[in-house]
Tab-separated table of C-alpha atoms in Angstrom:
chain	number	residue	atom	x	y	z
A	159	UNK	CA	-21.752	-12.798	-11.428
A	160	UNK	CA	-20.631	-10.179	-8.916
A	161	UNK	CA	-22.908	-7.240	-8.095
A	162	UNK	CA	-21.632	-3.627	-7.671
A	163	UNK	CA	-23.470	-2.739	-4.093
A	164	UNK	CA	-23.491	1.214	-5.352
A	165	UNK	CA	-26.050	2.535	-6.905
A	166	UNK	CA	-23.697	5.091	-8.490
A	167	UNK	CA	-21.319	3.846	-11.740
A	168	UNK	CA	-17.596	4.099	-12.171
A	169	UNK	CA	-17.161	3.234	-15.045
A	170	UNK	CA	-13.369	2.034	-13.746
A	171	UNK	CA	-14.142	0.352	-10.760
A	172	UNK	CA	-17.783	-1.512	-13.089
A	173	UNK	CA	-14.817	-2.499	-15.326
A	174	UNK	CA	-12.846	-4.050	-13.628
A	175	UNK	CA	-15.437	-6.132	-11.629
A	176	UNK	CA	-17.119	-6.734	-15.324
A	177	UNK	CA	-13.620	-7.953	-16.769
A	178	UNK	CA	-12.605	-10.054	-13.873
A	179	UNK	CA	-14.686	-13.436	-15.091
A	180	UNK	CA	-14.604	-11.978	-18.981
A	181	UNK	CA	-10.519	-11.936	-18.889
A	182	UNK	CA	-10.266	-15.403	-17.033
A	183	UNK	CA	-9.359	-14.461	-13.796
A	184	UNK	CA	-10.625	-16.901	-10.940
A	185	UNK	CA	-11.416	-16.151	-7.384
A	186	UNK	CA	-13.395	-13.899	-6.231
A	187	UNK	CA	-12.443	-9.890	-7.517
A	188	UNK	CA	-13.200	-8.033	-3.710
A	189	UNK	CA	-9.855	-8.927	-2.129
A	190	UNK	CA	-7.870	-7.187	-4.799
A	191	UNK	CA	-10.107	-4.632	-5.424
A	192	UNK	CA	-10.383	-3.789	-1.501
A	193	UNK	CA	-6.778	-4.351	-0.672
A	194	UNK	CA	-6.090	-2.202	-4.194
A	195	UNK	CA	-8.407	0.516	-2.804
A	196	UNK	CA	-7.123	0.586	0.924
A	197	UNK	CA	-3.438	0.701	-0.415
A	198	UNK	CA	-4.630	3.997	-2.690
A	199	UNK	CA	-6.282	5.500	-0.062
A	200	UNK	CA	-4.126	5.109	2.896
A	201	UNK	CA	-1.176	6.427	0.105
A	202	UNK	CA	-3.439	9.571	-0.608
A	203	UNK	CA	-4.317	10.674	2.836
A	204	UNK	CA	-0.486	10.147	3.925
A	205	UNK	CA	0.500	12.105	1.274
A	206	UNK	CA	-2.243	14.813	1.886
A	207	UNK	CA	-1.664	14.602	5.902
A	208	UNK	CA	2.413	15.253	5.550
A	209	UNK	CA	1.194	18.144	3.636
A	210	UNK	CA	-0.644	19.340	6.115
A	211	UNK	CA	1.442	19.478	8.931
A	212	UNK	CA	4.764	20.516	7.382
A	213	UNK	CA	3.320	24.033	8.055
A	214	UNK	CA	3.236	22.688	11.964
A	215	UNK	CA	7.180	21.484	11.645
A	216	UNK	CA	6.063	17.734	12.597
A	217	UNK	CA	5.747	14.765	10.296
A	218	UNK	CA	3.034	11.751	9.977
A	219	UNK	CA	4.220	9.662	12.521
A	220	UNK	CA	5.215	12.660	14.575
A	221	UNK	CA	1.406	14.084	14.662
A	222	UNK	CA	0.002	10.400	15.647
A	223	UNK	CA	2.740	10.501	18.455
A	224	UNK	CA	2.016	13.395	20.059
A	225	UNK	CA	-1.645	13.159	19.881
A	226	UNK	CA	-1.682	9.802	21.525
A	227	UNK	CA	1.029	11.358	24.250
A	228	UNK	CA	-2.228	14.327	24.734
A	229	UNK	CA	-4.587	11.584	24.977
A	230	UNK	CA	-2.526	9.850	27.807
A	231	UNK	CA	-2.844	9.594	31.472
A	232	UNK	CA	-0.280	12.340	32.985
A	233	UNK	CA	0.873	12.777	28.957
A	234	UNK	CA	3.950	10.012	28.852
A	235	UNK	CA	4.199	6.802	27.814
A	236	UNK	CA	7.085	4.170	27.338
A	237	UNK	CA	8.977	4.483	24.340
A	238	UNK	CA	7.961	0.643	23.520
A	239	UNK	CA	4.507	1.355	24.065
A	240	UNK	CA	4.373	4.066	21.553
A	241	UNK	CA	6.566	1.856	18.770
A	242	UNK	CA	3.551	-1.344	19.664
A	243	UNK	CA	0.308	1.487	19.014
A	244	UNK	CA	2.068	2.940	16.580
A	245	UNK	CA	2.817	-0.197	14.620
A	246	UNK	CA	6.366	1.301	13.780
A	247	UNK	CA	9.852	0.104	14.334
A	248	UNK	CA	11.462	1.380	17.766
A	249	UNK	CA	14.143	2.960	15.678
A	250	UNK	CA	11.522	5.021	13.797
A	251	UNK	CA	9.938	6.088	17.126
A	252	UNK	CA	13.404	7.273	18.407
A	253	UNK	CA	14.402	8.838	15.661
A	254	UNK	CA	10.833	10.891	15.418
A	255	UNK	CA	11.374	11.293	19.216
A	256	UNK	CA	14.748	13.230	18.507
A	257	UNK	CA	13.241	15.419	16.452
A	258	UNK	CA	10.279	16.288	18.672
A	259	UNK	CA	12.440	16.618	21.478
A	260	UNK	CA	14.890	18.954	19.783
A	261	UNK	CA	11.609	20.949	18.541
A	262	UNK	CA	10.767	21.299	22.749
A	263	UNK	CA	7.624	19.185	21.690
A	264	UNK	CA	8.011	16.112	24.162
A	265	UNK	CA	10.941	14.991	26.682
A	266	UNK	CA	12.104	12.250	27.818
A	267	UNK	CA	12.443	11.063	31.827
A	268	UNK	CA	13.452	7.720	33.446
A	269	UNK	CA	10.418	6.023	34.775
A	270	UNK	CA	9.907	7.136	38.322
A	271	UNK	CA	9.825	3.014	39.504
A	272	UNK	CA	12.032	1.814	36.946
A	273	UNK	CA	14.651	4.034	36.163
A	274	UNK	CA	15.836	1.702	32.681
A	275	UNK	CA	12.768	2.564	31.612
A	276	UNK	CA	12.540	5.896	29.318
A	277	UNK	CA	9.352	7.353	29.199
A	278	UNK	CA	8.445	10.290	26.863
A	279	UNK	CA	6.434	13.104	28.098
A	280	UNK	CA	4.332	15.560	26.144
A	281	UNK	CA	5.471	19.228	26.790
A	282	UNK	CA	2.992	22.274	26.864
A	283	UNK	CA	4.434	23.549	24.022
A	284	UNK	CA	3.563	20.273	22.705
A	285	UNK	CA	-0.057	20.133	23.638
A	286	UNK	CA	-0.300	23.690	22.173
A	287	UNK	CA	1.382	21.655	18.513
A	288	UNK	CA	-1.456	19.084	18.415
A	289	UNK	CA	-4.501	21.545	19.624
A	290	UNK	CA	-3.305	23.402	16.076
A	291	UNK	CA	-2.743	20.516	14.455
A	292	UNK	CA	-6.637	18.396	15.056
A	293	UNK	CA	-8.156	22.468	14.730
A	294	UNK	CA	-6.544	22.627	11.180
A	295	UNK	CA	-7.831	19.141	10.378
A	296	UNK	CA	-11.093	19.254	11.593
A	297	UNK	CA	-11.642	22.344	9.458
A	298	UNK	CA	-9.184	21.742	6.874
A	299	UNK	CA	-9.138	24.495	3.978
A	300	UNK	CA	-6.437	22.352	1.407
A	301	UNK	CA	-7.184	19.786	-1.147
A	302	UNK	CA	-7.787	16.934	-0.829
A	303	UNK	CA	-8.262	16.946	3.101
A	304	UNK	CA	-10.988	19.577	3.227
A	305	UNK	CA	-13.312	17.309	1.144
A	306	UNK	CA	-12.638	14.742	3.900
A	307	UNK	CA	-14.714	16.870	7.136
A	308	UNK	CA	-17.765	14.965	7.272
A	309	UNK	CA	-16.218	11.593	6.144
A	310	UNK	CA	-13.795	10.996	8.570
A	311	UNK	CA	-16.294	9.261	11.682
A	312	UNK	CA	-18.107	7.516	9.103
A	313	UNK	CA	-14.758	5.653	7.988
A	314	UNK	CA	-13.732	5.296	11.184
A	315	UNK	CA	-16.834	3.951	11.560
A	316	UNK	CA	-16.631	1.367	8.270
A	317	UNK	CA	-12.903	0.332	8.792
A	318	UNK	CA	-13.800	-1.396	12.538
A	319	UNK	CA	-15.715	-4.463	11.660
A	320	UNK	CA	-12.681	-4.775	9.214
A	321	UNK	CA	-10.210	-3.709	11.881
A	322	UNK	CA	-11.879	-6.077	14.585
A	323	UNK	CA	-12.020	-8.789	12.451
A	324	UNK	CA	-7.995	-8.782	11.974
A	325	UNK	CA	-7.833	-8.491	15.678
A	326	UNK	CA	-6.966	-4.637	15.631
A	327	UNK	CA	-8.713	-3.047	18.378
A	328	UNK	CA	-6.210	-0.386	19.426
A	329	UNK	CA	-7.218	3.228	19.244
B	96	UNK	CA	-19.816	15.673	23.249
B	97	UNK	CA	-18.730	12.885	20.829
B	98	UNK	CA	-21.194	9.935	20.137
B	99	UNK	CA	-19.603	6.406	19.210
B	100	UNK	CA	-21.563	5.544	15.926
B	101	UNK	CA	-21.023	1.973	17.200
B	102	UNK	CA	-23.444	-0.290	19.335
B	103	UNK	CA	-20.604	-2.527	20.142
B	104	UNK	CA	-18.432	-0.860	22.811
B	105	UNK	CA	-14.575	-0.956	22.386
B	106	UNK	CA	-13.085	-0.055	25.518
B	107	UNK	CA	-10.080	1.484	23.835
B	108	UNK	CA	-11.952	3.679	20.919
B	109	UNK	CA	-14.242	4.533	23.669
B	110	UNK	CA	-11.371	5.712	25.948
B	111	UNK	CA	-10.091	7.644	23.056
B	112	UNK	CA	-13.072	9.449	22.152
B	113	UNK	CA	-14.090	10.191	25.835
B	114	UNK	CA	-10.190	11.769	26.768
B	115	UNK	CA	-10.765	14.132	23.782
B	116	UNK	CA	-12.709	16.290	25.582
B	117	UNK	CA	-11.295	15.766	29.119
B	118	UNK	CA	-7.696	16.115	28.276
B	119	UNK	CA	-7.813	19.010	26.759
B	120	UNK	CA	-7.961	18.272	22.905
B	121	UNK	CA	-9.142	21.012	20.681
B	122	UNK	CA	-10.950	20.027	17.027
B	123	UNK	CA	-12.582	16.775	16.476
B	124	UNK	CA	-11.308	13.229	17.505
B	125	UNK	CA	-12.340	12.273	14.301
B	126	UNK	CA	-9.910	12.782	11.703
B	127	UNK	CA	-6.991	11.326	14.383
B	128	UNK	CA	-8.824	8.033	14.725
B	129	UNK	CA	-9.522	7.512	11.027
B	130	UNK	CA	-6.103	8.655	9.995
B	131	UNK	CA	-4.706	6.577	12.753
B	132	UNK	CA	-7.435	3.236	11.812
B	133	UNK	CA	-6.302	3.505	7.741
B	134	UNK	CA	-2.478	3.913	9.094
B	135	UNK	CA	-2.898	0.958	11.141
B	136	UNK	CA	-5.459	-1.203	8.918
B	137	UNK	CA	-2.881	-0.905	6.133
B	138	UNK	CA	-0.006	-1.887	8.227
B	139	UNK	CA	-1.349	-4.949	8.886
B	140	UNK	CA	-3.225	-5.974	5.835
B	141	UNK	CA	0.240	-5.106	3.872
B	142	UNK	CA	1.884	-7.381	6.057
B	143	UNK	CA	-1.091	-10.186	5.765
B	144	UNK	CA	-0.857	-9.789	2.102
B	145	UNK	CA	2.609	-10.316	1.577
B	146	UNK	CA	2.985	-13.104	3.923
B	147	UNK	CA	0.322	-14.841	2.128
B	148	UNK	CA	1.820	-14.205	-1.413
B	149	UNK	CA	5.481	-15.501	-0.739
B	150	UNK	CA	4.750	-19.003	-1.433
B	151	UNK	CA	3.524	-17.182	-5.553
B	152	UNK	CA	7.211	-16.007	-5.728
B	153	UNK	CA	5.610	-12.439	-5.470
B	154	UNK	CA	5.492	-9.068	-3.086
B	155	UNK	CA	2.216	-7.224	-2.923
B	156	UNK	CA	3.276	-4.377	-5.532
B	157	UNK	CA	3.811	-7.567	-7.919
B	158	UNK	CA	0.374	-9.242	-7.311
B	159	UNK	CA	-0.955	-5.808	-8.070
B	160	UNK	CA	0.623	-5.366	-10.811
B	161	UNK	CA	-0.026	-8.896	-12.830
B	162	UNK	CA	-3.837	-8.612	-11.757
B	163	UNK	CA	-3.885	-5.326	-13.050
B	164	UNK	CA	-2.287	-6.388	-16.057
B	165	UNK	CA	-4.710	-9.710	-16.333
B	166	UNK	CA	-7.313	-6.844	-16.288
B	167	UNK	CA	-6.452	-5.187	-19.192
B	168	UNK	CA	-6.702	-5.785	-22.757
B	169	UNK	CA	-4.383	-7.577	-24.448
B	170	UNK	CA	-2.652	-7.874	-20.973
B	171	UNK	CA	-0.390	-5.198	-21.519
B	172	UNK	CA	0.084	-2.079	-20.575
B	173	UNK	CA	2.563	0.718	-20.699
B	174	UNK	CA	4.801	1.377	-17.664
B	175	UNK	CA	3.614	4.671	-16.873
B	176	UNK	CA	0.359	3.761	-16.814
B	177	UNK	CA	1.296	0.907	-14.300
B	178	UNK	CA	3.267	3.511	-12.046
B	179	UNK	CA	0.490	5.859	-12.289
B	180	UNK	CA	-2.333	3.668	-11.626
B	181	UNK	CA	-0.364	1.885	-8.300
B	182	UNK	CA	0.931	5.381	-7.188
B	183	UNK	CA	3.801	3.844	-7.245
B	184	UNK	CA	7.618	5.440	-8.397
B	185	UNK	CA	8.399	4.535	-11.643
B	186	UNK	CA	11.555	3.080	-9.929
B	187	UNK	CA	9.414	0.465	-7.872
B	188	UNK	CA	7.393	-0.589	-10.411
B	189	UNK	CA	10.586	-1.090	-12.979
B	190	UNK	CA	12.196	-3.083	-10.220
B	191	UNK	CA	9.241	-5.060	-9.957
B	192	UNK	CA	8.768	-5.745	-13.138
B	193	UNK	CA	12.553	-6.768	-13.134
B	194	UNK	CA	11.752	-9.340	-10.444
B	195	UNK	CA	8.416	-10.611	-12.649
B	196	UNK	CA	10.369	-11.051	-15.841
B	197	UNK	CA	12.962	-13.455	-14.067
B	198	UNK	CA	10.783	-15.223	-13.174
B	199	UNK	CA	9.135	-15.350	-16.414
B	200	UNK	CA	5.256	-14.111	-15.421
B	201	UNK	CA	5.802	-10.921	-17.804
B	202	UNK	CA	7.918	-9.886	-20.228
B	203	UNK	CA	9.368	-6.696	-22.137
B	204	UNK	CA	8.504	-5.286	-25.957
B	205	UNK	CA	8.124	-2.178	-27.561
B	206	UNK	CA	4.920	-0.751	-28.551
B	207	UNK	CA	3.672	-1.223	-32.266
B	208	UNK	CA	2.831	2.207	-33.020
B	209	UNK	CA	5.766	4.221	-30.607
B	210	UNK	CA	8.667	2.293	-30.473
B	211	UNK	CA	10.415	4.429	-27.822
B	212	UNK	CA	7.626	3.272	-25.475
B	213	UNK	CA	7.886	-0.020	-23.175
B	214	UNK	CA	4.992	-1.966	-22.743
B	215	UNK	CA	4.531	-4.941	-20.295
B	216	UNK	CA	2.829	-7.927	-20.855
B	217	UNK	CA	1.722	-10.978	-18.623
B	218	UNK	CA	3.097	-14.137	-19.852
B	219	UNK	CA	0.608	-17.145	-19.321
B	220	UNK	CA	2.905	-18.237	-16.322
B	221	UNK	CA	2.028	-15.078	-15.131
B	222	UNK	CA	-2.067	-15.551	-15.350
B	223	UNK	CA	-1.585	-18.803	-13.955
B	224	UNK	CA	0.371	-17.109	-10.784
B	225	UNK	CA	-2.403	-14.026	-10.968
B	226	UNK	CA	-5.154	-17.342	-10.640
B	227	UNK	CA	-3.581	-19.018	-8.006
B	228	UNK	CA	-3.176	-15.987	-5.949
B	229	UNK	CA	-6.734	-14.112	-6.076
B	230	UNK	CA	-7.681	-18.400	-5.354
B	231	UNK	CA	-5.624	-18.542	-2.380
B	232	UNK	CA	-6.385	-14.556	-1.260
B	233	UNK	CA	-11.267	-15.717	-1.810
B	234	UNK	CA	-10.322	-18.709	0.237
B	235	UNK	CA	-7.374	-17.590	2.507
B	236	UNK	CA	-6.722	-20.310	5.623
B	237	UNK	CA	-4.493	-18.465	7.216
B	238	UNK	CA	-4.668	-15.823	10.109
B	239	UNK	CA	-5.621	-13.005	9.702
B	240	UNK	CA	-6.570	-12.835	5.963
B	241	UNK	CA	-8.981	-16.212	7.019
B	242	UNK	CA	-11.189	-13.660	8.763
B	243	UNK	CA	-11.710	-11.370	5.984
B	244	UNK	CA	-13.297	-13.078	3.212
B	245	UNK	CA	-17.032	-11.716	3.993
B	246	UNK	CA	-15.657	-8.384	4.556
B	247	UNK	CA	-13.781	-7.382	1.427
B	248	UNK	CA	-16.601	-6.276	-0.818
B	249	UNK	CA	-17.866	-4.403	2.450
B	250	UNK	CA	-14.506	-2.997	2.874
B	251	UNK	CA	-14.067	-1.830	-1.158
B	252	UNK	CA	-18.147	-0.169	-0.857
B	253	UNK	CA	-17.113	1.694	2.678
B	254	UNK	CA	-13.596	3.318	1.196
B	255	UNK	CA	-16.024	4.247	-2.084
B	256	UNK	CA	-17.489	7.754	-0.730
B	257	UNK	CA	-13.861	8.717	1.050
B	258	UNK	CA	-11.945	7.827	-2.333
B	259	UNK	CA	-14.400	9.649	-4.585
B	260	UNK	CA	-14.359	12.728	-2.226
B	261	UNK	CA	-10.679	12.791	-2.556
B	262	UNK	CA	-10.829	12.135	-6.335
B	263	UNK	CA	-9.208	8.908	-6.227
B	264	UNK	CA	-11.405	6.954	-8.894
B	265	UNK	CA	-9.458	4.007	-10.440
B	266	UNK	CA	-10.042	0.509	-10.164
């Protein structure tokens, strides 16, 4: 009833679509089997990625930060626009914030037009972090990430029409 | 330098890729926006998933779990196995399974041959649950799971090549 679309066998992944009618189960087997797979992956690579950057001194959420401070106009943003693009809790932001800050990686300033307004600014020191940081994943040398060098624009790639379809269209 | 894969532009991936260069990032923009898209995808399919499954009585480790278990032979399986194959601490998984056996979709008993080990087994209340869930997740009506049903069996064959080249086989 449902057709692997690889050419190549896992004998795993050909089991369990084989067993889904077989042991009675209803529906079809692609949500759990790509929600399953997503969940795996998405643990593996954060896993692999905090690996990678201990060496750096900054964590997961700190790496995503500063990168998308080095992508930004004059390198700040609001604190609340980071938490939104992020898709983490404010307090998470903060406390990553802290700990950037007390590395000398970002600051934080009052908004020049509306002073209740924190905004956090990439330092140069900073900039110099997340140069490192995309060198050493772009030719990454540790398991599992250096298998992952070609791969990573074609997923970007095969996660949009996914990511669009949820209405995800940051990045 | 770096060519969208896409026809369809996105103003914000394109904005992304086209700063790489311009503001000064080093390495390829590649492995930030697919970490970043498999951060965010999961983020909000994790959410999607376990809004969906609270009318069940179950989380998403839960639905996991008794599909998994509806998989297997004899619907059973050993703890460990369970932990290993969600990547999940043993912890989580016994909680879960704490939560599942109140409510009577598994239950509890030692194995036949090594008496010191714990298997788990779905109840039929549990296959039922297990039914009605991978039902409601094929035909899902509500936002934003509604706009995935095409897209799952796309979704599992894209992660394929990523998971295999990081080893990550099961399912």
């Amino acid at each position: 009833m449902h057709t692997p679309t690889r050419g190549r066998p896992d004998p795993l992944v050909t089991g369990a679509l084989d067993r889904w009618d077989g042991q009675g189960l209803t529906g079809e087997p692609w949500p759990f089997m790509a929600l399953c797979s997503i969940s795996r992956l998405h643990q593996l690579l954060k896993k692999a990625l905090e690996a990678e950057l201990k060496r750096f001194g900054i964590n997961r959420t700190g790496y995503f930060l500063l990168t998308t401070l080095a992508l930004s106009t004059g390198g700040s943003a609001r604190l609340s626009a980071l938490s939104r693009l992020m898709m983490v809790h404010q307090t998470t932001v903060t406390l990553t914030i802290d700990q950037l800050e007390a590395e000398g990686l970002v600051i934080r300033r009052p908004h020049a037009h509306d002073r209740r307004t924190t905004l956090v600014e990439i330092t140069e020191r900073g900039r110099e972090c997340v140069k490192r940081a995309n060198e050493a994943l772009t030719h990454a040398e540790t398991v599992p990430l250096d298998r992952l060098g070609g791969l990573y624009q074609e997923l970007f790639a095969a996660l949009q029409p996914v990511r669009e379809a949820v209405g995800d269209t940051a990045l």
